Short mmCIF file of N, CA and C in Angstrom, two decimals:
data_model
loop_
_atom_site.label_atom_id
_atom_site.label_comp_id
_atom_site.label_asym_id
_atom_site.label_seq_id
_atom_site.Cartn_x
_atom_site.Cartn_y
_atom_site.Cartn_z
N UNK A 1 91.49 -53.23 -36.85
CA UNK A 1 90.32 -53.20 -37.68
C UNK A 1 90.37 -54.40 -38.63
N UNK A 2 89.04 -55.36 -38.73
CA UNK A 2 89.17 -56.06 -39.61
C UNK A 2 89.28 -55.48 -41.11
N UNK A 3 89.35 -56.52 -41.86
CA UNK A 3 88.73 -56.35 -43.59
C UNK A 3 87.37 -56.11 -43.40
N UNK A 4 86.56 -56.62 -42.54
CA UNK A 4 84.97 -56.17 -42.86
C UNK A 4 84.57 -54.78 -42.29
N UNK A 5 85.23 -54.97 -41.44
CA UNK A 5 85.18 -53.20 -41.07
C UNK A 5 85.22 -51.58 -41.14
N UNK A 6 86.49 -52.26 -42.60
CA UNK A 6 87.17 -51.18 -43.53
C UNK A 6 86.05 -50.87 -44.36
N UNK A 7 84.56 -51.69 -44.74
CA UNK A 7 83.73 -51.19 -45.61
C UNK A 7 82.90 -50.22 -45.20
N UNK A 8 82.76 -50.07 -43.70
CA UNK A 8 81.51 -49.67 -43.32
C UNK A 8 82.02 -48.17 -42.48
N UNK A 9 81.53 -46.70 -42.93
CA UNK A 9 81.86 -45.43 -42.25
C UNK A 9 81.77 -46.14 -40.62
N UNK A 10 82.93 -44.96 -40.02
CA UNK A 10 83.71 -44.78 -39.19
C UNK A 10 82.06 -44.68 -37.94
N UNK A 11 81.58 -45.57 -36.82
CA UNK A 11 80.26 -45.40 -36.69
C UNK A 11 79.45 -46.08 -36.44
N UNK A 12 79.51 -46.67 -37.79
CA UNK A 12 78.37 -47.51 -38.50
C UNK A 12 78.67 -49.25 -38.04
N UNK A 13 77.72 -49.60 -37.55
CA UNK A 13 77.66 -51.04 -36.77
C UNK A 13 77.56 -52.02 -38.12
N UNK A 14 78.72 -52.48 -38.55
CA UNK A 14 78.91 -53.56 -39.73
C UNK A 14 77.48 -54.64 -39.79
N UNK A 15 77.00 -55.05 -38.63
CA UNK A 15 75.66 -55.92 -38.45
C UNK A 15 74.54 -55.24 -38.59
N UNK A 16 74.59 -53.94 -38.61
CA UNK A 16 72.97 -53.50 -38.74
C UNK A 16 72.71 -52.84 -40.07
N UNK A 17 71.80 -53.45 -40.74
CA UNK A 17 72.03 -53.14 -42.41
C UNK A 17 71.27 -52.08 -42.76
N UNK A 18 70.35 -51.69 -41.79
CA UNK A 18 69.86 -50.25 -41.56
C UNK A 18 70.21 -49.10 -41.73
N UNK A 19 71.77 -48.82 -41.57
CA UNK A 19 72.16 -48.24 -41.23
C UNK A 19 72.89 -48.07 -42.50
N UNK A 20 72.95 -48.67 -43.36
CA UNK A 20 73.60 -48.44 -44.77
C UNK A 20 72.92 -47.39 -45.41
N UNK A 21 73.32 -46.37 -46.15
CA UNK A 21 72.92 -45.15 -46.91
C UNK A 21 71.69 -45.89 -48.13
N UNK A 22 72.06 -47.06 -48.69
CA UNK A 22 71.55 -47.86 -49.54
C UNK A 22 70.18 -48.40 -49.40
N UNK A 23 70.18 -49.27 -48.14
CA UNK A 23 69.20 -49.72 -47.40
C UNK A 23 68.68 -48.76 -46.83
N UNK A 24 68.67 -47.80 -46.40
CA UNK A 24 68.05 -46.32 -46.31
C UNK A 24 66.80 -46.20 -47.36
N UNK A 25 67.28 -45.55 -48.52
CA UNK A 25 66.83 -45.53 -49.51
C UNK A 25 66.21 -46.40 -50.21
N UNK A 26 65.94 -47.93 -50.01
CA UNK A 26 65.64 -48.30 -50.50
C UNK A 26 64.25 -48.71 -49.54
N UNK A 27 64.15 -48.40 -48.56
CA UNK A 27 63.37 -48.43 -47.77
C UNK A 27 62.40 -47.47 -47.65
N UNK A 28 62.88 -46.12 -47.99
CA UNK A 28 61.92 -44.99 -48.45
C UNK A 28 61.13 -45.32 -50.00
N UNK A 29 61.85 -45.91 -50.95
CA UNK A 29 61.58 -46.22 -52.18
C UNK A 29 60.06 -47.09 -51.99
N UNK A 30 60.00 -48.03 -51.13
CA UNK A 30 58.96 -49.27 -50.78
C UNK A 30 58.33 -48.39 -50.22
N UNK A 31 58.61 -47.26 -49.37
CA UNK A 31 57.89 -46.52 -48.19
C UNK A 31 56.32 -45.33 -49.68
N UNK A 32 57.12 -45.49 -50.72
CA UNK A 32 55.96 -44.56 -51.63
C UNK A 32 55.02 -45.45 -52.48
N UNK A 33 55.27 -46.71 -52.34
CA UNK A 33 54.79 -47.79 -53.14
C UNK A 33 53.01 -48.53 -52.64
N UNK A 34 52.66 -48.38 -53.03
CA UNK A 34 50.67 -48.46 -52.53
C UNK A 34 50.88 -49.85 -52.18
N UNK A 35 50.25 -50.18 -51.26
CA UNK A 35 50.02 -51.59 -50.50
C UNK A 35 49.55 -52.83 -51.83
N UNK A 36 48.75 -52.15 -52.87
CA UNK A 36 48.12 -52.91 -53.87
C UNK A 36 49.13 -53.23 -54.87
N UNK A 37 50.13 -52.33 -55.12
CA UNK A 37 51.27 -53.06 -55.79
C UNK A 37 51.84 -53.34 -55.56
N UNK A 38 52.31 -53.65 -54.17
CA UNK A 38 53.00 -54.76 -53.57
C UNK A 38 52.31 -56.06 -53.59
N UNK A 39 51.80 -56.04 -53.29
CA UNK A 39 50.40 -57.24 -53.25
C UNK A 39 50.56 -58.25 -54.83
N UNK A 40 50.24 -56.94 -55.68
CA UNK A 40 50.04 -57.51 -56.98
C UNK A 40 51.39 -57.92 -57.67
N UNK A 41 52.38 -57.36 -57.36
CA UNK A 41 53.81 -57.81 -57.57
C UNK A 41 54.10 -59.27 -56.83
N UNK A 42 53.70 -59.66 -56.05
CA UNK A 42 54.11 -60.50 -55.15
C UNK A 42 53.45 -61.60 -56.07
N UNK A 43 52.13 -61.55 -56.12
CA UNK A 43 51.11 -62.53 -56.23
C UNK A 43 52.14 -63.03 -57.82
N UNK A 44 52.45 -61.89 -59.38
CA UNK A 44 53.07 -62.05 -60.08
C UNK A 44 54.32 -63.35 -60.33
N UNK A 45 55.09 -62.82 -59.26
CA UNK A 45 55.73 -63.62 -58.99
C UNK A 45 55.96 -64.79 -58.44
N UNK A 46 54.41 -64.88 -57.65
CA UNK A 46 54.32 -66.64 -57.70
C UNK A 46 53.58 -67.00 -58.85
N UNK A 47 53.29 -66.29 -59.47
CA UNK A 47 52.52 -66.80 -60.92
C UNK A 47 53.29 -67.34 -61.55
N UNK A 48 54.24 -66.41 -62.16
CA UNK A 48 55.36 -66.47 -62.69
C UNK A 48 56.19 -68.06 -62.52
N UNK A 49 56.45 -68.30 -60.95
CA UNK A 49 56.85 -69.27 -60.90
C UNK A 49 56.38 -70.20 -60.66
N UNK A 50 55.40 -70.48 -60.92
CA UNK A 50 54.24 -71.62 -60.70
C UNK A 50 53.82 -71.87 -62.02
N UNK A 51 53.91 -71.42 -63.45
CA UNK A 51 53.81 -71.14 -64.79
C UNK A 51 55.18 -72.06 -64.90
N UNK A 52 56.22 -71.80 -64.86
CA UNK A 52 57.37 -72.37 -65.20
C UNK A 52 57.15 -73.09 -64.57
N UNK A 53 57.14 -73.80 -63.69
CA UNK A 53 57.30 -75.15 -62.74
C UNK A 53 56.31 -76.25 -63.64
N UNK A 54 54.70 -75.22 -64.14
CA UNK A 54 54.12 -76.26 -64.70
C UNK A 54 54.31 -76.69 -65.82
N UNK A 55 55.44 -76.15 -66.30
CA UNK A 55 56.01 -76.61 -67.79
C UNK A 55 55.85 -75.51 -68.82
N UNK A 56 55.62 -74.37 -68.83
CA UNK A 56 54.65 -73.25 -69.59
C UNK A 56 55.66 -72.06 -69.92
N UNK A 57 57.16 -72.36 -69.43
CA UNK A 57 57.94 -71.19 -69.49
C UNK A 57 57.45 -71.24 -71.22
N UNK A 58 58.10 -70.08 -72.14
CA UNK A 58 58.20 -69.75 -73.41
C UNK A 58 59.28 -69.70 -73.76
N UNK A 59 60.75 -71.64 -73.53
CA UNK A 59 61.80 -71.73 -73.87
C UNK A 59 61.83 -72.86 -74.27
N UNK A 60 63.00 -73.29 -74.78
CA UNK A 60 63.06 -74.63 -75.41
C UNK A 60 62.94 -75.94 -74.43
N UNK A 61 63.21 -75.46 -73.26
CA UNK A 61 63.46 -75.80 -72.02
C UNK A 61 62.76 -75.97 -71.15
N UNK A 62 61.13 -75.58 -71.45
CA UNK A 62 59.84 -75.56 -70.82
C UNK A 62 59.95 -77.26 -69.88
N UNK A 63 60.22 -78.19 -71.20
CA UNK A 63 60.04 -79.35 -70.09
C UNK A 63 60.75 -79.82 -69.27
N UNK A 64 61.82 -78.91 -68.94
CA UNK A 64 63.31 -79.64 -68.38
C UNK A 64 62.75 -78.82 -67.07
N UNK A 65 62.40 -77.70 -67.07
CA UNK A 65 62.06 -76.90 -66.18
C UNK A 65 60.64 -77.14 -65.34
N UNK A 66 60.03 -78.31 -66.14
CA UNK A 66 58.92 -78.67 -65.43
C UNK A 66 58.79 -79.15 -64.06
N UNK A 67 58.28 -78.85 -63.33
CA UNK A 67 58.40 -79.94 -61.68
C UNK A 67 56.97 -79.41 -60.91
N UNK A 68 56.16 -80.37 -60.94
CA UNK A 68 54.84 -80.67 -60.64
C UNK A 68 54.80 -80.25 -58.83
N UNK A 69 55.47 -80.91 -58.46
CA UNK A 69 55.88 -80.80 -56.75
C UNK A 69 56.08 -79.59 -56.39
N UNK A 70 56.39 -78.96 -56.69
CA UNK A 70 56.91 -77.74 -56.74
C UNK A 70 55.79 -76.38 -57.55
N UNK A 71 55.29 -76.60 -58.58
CA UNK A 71 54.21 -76.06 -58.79
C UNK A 71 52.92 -76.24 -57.59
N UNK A 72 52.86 -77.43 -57.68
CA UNK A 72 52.06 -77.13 -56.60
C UNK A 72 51.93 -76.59 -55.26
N UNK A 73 52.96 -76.48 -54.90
CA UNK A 73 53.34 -75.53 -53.10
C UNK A 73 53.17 -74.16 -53.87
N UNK A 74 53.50 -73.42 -54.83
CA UNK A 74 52.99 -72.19 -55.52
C UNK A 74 51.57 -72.01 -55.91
N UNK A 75 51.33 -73.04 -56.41
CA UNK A 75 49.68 -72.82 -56.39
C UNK A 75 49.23 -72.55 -55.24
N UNK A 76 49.94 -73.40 -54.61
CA UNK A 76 48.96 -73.13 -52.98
C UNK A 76 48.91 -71.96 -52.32
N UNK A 77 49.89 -71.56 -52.29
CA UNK A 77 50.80 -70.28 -51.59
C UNK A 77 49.75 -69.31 -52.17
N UNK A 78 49.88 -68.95 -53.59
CA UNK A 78 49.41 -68.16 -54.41
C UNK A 78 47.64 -68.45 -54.01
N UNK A 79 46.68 -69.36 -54.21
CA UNK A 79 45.47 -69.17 -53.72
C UNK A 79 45.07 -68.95 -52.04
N UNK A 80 46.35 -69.17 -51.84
CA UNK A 80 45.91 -68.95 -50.07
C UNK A 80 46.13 -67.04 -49.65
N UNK A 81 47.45 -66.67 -50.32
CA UNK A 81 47.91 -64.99 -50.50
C UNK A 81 46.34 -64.20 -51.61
N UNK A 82 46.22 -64.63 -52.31
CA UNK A 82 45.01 -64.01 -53.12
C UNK A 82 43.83 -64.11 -52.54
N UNK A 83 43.18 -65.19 -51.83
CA UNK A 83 42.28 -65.04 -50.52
C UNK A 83 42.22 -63.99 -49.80
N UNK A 84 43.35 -63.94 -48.92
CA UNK A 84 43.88 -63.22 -47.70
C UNK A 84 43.67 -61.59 -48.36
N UNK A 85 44.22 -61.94 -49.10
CA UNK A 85 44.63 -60.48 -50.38
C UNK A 85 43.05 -59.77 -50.54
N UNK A 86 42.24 -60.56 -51.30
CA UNK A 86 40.98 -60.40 -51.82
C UNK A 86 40.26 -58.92 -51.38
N UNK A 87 40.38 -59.22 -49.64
CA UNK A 87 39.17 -58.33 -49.50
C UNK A 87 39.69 -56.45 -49.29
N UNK A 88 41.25 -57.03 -49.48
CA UNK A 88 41.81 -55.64 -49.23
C UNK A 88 42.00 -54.91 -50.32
N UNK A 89 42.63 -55.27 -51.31
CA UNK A 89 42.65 -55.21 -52.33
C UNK A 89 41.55 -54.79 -53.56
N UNK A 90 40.59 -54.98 -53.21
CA UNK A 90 39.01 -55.06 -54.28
C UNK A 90 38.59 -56.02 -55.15
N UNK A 91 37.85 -56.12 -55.69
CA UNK A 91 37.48 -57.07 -56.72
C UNK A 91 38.64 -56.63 -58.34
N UNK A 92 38.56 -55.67 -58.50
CA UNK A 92 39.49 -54.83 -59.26
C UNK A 92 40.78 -55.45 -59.93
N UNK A 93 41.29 -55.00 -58.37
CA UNK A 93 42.47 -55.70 -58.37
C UNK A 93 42.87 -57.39 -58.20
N UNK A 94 41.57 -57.72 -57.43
CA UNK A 94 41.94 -59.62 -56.91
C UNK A 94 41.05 -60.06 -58.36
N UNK A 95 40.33 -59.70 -59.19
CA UNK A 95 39.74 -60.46 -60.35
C UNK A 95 40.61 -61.11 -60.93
N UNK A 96 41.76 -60.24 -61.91
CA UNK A 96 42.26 -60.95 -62.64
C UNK A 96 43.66 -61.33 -61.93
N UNK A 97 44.05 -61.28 -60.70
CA UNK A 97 44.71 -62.31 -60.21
C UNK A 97 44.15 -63.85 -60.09
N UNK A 98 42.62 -63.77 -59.46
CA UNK A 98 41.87 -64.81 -59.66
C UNK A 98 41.94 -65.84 -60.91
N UNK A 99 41.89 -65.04 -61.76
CA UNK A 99 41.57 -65.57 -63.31
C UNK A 99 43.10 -65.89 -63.81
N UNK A 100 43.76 -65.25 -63.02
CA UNK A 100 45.30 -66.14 -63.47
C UNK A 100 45.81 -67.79 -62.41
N UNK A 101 45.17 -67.59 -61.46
CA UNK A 101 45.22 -68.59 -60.55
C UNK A 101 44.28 -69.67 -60.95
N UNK A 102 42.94 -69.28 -61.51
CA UNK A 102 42.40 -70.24 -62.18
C UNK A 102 43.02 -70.97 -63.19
N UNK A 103 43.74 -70.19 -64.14
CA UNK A 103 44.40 -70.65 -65.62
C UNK A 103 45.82 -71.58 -65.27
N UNK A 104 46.45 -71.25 -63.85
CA UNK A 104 47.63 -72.23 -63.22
C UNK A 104 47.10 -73.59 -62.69
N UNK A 105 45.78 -73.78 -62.04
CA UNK A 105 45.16 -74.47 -61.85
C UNK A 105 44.86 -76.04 -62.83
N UNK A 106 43.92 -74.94 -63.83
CA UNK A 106 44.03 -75.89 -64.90
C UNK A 106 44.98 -76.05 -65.34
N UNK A 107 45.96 -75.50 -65.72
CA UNK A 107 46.90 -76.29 -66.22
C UNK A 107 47.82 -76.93 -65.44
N UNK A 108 48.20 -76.97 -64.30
CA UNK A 108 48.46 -78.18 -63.46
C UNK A 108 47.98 -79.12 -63.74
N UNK A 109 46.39 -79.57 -63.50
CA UNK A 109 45.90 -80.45 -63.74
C UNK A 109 45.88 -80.96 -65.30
N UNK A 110 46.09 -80.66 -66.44
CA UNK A 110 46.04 -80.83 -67.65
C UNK A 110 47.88 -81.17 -67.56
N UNK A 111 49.05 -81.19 -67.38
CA UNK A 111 50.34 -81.70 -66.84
C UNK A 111 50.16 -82.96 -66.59
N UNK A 112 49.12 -83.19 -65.20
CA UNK A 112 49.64 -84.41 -64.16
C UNK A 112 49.08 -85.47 -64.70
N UNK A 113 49.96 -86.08 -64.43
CA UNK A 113 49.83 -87.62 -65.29
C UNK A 113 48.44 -88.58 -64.48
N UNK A 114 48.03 -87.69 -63.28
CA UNK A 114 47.46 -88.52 -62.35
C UNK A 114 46.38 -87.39 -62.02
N UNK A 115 45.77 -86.70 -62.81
CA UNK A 115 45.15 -85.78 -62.29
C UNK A 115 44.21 -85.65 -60.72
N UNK A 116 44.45 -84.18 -59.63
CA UNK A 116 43.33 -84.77 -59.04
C UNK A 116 42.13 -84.21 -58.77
N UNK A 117 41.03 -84.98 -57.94
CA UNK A 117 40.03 -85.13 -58.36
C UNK A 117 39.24 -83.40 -57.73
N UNK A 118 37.90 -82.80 -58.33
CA UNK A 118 37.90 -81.86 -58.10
C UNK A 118 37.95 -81.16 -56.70
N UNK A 119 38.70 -80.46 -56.15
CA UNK A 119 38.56 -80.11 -55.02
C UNK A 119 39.91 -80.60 -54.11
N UNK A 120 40.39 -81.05 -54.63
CA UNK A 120 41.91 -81.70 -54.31
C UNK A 120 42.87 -80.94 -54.84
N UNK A 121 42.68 -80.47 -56.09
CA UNK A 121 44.55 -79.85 -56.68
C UNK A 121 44.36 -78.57 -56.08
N UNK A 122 45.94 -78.16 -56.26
CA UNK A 122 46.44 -77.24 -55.80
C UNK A 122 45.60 -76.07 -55.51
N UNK A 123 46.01 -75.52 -54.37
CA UNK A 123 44.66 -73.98 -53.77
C UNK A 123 43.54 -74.53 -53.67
N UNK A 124 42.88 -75.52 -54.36
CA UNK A 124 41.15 -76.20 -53.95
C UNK A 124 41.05 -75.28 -52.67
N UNK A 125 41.59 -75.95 -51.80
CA UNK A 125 41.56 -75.61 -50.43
C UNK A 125 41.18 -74.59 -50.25
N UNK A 126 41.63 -73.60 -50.94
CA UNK A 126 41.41 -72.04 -50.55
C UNK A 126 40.20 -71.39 -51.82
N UNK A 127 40.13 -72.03 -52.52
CA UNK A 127 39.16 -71.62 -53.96
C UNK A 127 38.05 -72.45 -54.43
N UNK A 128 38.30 -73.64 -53.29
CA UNK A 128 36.98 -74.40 -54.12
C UNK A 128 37.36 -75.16 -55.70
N UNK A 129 36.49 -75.84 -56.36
CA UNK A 129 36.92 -77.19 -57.02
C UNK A 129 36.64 -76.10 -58.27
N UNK A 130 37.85 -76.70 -59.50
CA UNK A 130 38.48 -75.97 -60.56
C UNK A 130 37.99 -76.70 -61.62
N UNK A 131 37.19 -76.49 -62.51
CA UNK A 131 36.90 -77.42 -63.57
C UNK A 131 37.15 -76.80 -64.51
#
């Protein structure tokens, strides 16, 4: 018997993580969770990190943490998932995701040293031109 072997009941296939009592449970846990707060958790969290990227954390550190390149593949991500999202979700729920994707928007563009032009920055693509 290896060392990796010794972790896993007498049985239990060390490669299939399924099969863990843990991953069990944590799979029922997601299994009671409404499709809309998953959704809205997700979307959060590219907010979240698309906010910090654009310089906006609330640390001393906001500008060290800034990176434009990188905000922008989150913007994108994030108006292309909130699209997709939109019609399942409701107006309800996709509004003020909207209205937070708008507010990352602009402030991307209020950052870039090179702003671009309407219909070009980040998500355009998926939202149309941000003024």
């Amino acid at each position: 018997m290896t060392s990796s072997d010794s972790n896993h009941p007498a049985g239990q296939d060390p490669h299939n993580v399924y099969e863990d009592p843990a991953v069990q449970q944590e799979i029922r846990d997601i299994a009671d969770v409404p499709a809309v707060e998953v959704i809205n958790t997700a979307a959060v969290h590219l907010m979240s990190a698309a906010a910090i990227k654009c310089g906006l954390a609330a640390s001393e550190d906001a500008a060290e943490l800034k990176d434009l390149d990188e905000a922008r593949k989150l913007i994108t991500a994030l108006a292309g998932f909130i699209t997709a999202a939109a019609p399942e979700i409701g107006s309800q729920h996709a509004g003020p995701l909207r209205d937070g994707l708008r507010s990352l928007q602009l402030a991307f563009r209020e950052e870039s040293a090179h702003p671009d032009t309407p219909g070009q920055g980040p998500g355009e693509k998926w939202t149309g031109p941000v003024n």
